[in-house]
Short mmCIF file of N, CA and C in Angstrom, two decimals:
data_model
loop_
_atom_site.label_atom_id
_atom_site.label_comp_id
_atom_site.label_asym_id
_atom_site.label_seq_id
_atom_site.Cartn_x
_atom_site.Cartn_y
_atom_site.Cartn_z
N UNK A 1 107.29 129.96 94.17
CA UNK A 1 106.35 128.85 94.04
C UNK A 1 104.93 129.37 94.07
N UNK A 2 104.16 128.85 93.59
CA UNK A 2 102.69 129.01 93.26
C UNK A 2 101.88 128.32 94.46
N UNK A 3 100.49 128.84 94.35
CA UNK A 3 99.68 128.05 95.32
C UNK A 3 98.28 127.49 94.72
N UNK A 4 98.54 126.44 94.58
CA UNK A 4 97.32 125.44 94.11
C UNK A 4 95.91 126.33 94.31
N UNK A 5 95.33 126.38 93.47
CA UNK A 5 93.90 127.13 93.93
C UNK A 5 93.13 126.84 92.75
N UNK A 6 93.60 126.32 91.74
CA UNK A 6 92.31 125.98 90.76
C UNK A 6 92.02 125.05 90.71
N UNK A 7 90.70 124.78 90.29
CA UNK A 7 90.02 123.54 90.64
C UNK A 7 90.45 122.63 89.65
N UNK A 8 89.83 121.27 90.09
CA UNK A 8 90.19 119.80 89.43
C UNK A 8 89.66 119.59 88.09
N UNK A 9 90.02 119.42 87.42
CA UNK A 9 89.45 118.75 86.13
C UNK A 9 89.07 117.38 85.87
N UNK A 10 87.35 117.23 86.09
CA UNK A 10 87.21 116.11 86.31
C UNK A 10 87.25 115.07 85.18
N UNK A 11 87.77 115.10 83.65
CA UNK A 11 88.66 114.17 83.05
C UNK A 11 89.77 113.51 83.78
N UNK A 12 90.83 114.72 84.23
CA UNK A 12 92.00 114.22 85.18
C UNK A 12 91.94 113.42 85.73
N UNK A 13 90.97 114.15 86.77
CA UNK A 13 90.78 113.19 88.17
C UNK A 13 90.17 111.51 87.55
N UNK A 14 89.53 111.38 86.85
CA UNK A 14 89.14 110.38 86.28
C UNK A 14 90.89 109.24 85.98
N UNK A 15 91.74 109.81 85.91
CA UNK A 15 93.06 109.57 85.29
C UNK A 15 93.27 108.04 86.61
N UNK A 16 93.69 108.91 87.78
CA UNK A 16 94.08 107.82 88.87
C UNK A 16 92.97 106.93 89.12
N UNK A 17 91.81 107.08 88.69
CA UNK A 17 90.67 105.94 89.44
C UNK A 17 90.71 105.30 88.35
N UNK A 18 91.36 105.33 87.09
CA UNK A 18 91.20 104.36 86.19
C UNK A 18 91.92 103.73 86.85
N UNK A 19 93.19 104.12 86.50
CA UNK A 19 94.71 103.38 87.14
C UNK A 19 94.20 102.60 88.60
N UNK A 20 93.59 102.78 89.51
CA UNK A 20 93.02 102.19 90.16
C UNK A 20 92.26 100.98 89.66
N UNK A 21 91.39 100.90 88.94
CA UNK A 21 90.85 100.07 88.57
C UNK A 21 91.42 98.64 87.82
N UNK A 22 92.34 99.10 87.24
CA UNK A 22 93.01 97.97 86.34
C UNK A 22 94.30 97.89 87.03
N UNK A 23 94.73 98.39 88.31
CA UNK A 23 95.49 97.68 89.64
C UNK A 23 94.51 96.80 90.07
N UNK A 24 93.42 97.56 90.76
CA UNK A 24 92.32 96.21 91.17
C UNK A 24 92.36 94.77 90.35
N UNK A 25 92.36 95.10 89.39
CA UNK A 25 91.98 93.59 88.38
C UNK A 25 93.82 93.06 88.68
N UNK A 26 94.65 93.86 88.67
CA UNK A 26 95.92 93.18 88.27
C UNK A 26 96.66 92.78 90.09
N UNK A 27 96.00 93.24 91.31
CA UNK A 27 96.78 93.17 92.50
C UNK A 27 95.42 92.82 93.68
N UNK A 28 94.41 93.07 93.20
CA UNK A 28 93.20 92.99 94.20
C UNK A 28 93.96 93.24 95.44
N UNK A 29 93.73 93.11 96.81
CA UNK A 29 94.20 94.43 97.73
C UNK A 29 95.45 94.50 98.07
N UNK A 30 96.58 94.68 97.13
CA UNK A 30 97.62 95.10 96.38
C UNK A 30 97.97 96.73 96.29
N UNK A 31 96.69 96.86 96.18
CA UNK A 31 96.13 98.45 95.44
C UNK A 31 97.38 99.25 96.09
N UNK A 32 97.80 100.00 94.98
CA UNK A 32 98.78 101.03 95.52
C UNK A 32 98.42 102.17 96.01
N UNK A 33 97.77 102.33 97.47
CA UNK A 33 96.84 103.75 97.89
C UNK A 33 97.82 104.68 98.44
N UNK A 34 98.97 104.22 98.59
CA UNK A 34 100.44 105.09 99.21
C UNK A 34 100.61 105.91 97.97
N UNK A 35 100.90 105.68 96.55
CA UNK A 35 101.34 105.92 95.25
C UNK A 35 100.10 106.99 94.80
N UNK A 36 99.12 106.45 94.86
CA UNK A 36 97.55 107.29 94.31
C UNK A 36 97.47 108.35 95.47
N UNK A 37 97.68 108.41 97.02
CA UNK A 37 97.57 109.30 97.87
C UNK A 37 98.52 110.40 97.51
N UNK A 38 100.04 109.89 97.16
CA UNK A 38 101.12 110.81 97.24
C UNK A 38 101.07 112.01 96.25
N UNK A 39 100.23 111.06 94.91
CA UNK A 39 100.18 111.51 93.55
C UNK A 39 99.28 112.84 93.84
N UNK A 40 98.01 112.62 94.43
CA UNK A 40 96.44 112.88 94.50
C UNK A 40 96.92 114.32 95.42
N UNK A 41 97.97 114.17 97.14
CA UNK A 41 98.51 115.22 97.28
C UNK A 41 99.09 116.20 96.20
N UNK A 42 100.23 115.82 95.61
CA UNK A 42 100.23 116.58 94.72
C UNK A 42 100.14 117.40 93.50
N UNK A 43 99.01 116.95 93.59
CA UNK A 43 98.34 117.24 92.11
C UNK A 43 97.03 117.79 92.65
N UNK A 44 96.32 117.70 93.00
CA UNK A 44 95.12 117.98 93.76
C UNK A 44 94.78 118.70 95.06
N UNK A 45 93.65 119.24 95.30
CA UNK A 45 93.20 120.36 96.58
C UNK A 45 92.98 119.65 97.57
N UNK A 46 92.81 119.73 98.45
CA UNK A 46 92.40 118.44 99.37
C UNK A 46 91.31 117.81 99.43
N UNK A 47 90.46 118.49 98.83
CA UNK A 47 88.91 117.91 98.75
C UNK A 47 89.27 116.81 97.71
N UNK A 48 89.89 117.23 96.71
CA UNK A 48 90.35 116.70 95.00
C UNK A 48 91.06 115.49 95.64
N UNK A 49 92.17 115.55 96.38
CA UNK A 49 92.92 114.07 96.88
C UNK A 49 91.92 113.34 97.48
N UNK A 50 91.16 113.78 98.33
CA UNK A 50 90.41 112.40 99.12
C UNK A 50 89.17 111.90 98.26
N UNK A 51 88.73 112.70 97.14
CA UNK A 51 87.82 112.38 96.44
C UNK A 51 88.26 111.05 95.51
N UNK A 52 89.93 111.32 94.70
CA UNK A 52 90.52 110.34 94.18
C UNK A 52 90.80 109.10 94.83
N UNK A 53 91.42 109.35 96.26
CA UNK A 53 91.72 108.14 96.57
C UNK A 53 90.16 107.45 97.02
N UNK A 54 89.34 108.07 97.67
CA UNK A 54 87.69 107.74 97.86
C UNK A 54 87.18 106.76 97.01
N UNK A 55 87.19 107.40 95.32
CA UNK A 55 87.15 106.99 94.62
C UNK A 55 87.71 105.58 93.68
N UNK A 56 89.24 105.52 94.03
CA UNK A 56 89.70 104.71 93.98
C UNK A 56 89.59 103.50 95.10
N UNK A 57 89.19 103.79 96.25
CA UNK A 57 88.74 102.62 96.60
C UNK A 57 87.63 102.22 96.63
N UNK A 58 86.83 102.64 96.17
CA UNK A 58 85.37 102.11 95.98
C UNK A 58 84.90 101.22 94.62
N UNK A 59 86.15 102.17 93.41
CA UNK A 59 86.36 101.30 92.40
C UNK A 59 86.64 99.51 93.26
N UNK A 60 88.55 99.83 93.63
CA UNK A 60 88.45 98.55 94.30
C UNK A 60 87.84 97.40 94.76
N UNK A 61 86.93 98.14 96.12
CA UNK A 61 86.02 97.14 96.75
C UNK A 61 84.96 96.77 95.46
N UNK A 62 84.40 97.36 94.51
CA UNK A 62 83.14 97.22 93.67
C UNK A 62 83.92 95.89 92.71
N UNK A 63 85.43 95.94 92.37
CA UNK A 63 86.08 94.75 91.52
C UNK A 63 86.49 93.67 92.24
N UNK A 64 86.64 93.98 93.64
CA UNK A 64 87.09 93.20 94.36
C UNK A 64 85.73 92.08 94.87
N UNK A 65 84.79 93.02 95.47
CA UNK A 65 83.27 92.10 95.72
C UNK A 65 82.60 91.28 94.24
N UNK A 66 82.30 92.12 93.12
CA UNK A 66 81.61 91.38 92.36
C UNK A 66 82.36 91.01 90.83
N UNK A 67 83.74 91.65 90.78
CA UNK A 67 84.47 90.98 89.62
C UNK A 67 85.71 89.55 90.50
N UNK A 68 86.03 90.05 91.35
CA UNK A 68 87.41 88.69 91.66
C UNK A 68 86.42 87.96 92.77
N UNK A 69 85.32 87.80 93.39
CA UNK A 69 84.55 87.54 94.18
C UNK A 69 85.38 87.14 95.80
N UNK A 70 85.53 88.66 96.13
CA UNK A 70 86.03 88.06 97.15
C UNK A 70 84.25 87.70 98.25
N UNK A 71 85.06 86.91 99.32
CA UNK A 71 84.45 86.39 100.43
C UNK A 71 83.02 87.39 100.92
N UNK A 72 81.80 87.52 101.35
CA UNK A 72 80.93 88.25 101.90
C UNK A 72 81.29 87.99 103.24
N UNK A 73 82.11 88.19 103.90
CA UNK A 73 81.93 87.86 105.87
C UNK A 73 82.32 89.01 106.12
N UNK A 74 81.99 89.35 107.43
CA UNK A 74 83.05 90.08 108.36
C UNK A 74 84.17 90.61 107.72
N UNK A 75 85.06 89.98 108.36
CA UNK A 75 86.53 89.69 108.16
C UNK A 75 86.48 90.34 106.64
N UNK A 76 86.04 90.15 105.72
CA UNK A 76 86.56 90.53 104.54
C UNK A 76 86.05 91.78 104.23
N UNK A 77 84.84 92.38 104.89
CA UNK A 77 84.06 93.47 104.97
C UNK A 77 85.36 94.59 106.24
N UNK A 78 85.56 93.72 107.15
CA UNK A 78 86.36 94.84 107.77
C UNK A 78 87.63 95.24 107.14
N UNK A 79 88.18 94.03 106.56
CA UNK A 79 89.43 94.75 105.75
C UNK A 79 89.35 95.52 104.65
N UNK A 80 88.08 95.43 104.26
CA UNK A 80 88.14 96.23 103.20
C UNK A 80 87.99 97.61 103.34
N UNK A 81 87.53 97.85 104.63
CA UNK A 81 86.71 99.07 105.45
C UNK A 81 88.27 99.70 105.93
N UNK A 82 89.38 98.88 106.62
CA UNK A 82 90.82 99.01 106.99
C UNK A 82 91.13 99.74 105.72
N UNK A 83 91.34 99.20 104.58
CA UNK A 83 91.89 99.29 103.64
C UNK A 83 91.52 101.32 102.85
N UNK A 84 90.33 101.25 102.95
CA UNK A 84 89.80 102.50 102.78
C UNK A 84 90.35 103.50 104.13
N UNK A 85 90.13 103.46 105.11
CA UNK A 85 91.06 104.16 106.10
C UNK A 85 92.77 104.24 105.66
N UNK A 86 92.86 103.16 105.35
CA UNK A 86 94.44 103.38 104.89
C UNK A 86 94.87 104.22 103.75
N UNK A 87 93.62 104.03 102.93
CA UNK A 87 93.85 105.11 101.82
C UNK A 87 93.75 106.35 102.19
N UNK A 88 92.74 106.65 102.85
CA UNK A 88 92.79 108.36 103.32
C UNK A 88 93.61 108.46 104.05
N UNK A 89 94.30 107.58 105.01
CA UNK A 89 95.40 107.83 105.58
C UNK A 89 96.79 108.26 104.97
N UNK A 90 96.95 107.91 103.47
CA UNK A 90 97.57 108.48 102.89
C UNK A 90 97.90 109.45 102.51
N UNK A 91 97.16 110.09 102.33
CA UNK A 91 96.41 111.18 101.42
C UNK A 91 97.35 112.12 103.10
N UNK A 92 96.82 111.97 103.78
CA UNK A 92 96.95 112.66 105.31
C UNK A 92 98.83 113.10 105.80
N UNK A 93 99.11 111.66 105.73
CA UNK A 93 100.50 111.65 105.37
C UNK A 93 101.44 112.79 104.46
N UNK A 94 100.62 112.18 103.58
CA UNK A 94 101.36 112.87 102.29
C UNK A 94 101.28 114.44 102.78
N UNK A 95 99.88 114.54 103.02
CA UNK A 95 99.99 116.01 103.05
C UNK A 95 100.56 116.90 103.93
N UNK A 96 100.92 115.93 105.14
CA UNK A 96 101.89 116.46 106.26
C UNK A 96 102.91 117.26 105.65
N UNK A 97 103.58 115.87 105.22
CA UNK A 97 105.15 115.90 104.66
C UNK A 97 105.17 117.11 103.38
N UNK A 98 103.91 117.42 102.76
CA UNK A 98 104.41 118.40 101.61
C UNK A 98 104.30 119.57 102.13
N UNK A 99 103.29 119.58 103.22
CA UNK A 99 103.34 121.10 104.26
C UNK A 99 104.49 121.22 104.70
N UNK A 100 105.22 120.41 105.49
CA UNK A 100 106.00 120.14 105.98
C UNK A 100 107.71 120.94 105.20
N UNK A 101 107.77 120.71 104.15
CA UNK A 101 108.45 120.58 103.74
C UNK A 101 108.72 120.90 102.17
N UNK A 102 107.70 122.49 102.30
CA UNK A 102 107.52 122.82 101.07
C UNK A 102 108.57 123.90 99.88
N UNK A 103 109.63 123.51 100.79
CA UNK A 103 110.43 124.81 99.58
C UNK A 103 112.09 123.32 99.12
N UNK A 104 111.56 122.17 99.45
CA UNK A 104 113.10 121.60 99.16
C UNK A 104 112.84 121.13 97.80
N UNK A 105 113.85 120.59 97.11
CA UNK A 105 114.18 120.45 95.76
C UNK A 105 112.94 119.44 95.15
N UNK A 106 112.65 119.44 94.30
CA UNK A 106 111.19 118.57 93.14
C UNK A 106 111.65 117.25 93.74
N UNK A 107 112.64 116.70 93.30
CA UNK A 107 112.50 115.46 93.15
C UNK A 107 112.34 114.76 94.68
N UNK A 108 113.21 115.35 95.59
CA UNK A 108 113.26 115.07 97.12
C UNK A 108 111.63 115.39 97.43
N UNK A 109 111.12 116.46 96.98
CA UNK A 109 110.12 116.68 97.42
C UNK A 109 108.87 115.53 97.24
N UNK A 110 109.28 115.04 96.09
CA UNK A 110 108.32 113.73 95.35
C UNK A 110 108.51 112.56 96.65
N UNK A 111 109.67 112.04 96.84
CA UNK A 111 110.28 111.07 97.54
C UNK A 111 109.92 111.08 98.70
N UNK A 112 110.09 112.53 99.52
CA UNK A 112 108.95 112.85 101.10
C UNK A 112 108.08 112.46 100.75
N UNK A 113 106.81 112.92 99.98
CA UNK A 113 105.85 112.63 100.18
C UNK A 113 105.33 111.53 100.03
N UNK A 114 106.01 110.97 99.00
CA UNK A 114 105.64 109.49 98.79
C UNK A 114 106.03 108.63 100.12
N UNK A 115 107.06 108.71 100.55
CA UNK A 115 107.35 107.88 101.93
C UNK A 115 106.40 108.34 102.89
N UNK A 116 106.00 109.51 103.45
CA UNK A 116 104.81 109.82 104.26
C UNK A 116 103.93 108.93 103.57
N UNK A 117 103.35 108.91 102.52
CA UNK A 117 102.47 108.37 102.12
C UNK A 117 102.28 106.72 102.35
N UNK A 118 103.50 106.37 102.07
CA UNK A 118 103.47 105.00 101.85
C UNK A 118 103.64 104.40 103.62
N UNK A 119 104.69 105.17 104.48
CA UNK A 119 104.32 104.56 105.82
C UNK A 119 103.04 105.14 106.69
N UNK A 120 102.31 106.37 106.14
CA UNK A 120 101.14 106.31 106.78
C UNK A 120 99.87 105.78 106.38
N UNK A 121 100.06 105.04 105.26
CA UNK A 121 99.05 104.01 104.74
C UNK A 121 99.82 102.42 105.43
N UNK A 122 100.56 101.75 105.40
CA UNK A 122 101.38 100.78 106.15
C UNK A 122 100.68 101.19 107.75
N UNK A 123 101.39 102.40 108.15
CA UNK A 123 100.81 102.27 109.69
C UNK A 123 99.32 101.89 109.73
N UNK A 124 98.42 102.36 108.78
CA UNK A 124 96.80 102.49 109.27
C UNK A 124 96.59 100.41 108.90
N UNK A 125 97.45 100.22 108.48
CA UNK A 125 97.30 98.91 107.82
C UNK A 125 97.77 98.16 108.95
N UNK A 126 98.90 98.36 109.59
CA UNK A 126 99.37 97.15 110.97
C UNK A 126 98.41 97.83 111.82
N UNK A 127 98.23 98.99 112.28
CA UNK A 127 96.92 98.83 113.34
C UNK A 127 95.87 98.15 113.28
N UNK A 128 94.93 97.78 111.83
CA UNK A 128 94.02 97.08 111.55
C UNK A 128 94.22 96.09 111.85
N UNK A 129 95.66 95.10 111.57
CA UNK A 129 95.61 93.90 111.57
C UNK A 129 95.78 93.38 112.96
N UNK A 130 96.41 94.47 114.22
CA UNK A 130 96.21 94.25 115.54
C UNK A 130 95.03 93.95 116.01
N UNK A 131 94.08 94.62 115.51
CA UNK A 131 92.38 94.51 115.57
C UNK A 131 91.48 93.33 115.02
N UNK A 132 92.26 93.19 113.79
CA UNK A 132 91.86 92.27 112.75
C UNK A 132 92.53 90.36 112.61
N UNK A 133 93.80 90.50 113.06
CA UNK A 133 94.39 89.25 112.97
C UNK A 133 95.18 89.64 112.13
N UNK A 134 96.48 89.03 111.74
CA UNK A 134 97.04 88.94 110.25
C UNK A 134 98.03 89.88 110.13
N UNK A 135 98.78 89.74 111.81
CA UNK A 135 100.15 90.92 111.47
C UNK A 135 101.11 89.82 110.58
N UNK A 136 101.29 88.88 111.11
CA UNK A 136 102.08 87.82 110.48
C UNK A 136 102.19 87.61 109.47
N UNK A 137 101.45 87.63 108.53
CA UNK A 137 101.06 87.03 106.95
C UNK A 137 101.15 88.71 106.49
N UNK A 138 100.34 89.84 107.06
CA UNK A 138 99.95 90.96 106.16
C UNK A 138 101.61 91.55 106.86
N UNK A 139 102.76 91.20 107.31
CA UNK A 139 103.55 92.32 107.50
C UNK A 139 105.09 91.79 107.23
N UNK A 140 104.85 90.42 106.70
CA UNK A 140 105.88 89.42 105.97
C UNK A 140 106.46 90.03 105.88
N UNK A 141 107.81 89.56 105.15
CA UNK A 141 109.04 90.59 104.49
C UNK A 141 108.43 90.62 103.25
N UNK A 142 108.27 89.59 102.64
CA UNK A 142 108.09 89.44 101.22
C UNK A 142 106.58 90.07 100.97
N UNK A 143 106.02 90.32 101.78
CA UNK A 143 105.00 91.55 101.35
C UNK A 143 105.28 93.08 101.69
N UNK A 144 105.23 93.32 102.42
CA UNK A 144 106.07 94.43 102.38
C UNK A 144 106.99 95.15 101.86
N UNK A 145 107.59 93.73 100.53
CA UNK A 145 108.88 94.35 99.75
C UNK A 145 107.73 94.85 98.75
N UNK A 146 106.72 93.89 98.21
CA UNK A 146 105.93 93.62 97.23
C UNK A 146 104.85 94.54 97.63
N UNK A 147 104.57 95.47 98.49
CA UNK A 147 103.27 96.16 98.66
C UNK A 147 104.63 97.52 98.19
N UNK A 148 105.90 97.68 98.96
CA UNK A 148 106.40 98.90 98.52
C UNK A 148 106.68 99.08 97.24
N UNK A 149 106.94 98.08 96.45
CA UNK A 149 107.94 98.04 95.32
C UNK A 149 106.60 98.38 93.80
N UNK A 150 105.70 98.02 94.22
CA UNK A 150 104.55 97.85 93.58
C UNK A 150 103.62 99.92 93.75
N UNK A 151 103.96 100.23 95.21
CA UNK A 151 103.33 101.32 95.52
C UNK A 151 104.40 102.88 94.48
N UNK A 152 106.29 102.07 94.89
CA UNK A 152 106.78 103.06 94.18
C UNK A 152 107.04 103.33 92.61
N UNK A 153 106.76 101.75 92.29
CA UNK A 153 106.53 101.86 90.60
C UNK A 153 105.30 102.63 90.28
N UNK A 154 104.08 102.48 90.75
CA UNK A 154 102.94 103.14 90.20
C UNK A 154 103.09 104.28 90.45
N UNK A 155 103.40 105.32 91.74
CA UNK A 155 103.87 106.76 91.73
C UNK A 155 104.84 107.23 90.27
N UNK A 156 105.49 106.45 90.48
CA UNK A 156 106.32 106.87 89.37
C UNK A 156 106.03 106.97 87.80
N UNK A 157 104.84 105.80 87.53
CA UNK A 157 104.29 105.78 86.45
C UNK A 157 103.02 107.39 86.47
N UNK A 158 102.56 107.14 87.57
CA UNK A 158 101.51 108.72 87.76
C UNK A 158 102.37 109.67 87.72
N UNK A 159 103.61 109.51 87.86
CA UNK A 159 104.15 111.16 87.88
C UNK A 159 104.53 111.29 86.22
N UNK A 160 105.18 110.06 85.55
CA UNK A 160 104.94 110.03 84.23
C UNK A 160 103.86 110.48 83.41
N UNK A 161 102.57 109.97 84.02
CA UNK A 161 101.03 110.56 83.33
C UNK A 161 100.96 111.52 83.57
N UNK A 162 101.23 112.07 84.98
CA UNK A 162 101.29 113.55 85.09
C UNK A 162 102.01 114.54 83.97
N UNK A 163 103.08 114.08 83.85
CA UNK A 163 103.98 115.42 83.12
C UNK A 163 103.55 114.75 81.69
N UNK A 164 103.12 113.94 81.15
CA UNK A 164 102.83 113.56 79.74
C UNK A 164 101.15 114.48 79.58
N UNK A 165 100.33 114.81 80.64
CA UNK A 165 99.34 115.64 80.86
C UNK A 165 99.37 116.95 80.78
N UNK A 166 100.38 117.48 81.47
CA UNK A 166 100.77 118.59 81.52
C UNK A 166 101.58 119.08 80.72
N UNK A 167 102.13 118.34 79.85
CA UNK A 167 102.46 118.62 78.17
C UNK A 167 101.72 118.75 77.47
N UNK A 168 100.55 117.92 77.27
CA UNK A 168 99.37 117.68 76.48
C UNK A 168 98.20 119.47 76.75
N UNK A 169 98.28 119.38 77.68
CA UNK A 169 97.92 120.64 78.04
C UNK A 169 96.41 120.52 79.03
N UNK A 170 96.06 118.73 79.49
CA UNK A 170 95.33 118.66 79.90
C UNK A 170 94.99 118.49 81.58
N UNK A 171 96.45 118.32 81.82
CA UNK A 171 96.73 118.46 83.92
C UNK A 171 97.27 119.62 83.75
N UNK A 172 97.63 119.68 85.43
CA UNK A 172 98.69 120.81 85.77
C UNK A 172 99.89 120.57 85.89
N UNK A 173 101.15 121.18 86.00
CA UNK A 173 102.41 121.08 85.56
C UNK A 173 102.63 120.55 87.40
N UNK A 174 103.44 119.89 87.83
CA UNK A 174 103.91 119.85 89.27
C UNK A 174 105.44 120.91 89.34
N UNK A 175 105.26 121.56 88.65
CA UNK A 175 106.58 122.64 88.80
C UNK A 175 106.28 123.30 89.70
N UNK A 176 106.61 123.60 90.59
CA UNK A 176 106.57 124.99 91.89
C UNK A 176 105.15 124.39 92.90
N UNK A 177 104.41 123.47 92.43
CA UNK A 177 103.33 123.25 93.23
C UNK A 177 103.23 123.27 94.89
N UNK A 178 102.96 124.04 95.38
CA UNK A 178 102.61 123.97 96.85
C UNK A 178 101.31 123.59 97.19
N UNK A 179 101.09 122.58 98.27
CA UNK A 179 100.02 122.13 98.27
C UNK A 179 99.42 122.68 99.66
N UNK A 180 98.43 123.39 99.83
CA UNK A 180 97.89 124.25 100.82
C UNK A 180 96.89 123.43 101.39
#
């Protein structure tokens, strides 16, 4: 296996903050930051992951405040502030689990990280709402099916863009990738 060491291509990186963006318009805080963290681990340096998901939520909040108009209070300012913690919390996750657990098979390897990803963005999300109000409503069943089901389709579509990139000749291949 190889070790990640060349830098980002900032077309690429441009790749997930689109996809971010037109989630924003299609889920407003929906946003799949488990899926974009898991991806952003592996594909990216660590500076490169937190820059994407960074990025991607700032897209967010910027469609969320002045295109779907959410609320100016508090409350909607702190979740959105939650919400950005949860994203780098991903990113964090993820990167546990690929340290963690860097010589087992591609596809398992995809599936760790994405689950790190997706319950250490979930965890940073029920701590907020202990703080915040809204375990009840934000930890439903029927959201929780709909925040996972939504987080593992979009990974899956990025790992699609990925290898349709890395054909093209314009990402990197996720073959052998170790993420340092």
């Amino acid at each position: 296996m190889s070790i990640q060491t060349t830098p980002e291509t900032p077309l690429w990186m441009g790749v997930p903050v689109a996809l971010a963006v037109i989630c924003s318009f299609a889920l407003a805080c929906g946003m799949p930051f488990a899926a974009l963290g898991a991806l952003a681990t592996l594909v990216f340096t660590v500076r490169g992951a937190f820059a994407v998901v960074g990025l991607s939520w700032v897209a967010n909040q910027v469609i969320g405040f002045w295109f779907l108009n959410f609320p100016l209070d508090a409350l909607t300012l702190a979740w959105g502030i939650a919400l950005g913690v949860s994203a780098l919390a991903a990113v964090v996750g993820a990167r546990f689990a690929a340290r963690c657990l860097p010589d087992i098979n591609e596809l398992a390897r995809y599936a760790t990280v994405f689950a790190a990803a997706w319950m250490a963005q979930q965890g940073a999300i029920f701590l907020a709402s202990l703080a915040l109000g809204g375990t009840t409503t934000a930890f439903a069943a029927s959201v929780v099916w709909f925040i996972f089901w939504t987080n593992a389709l979009t990974f899956v579509l990025l790992l699609g863009a990925q290898l349709i990139g890395a054909r093209a000749g314009v990402a990197r291949s996720l073959q052998g990738q170790v993420v340092v």
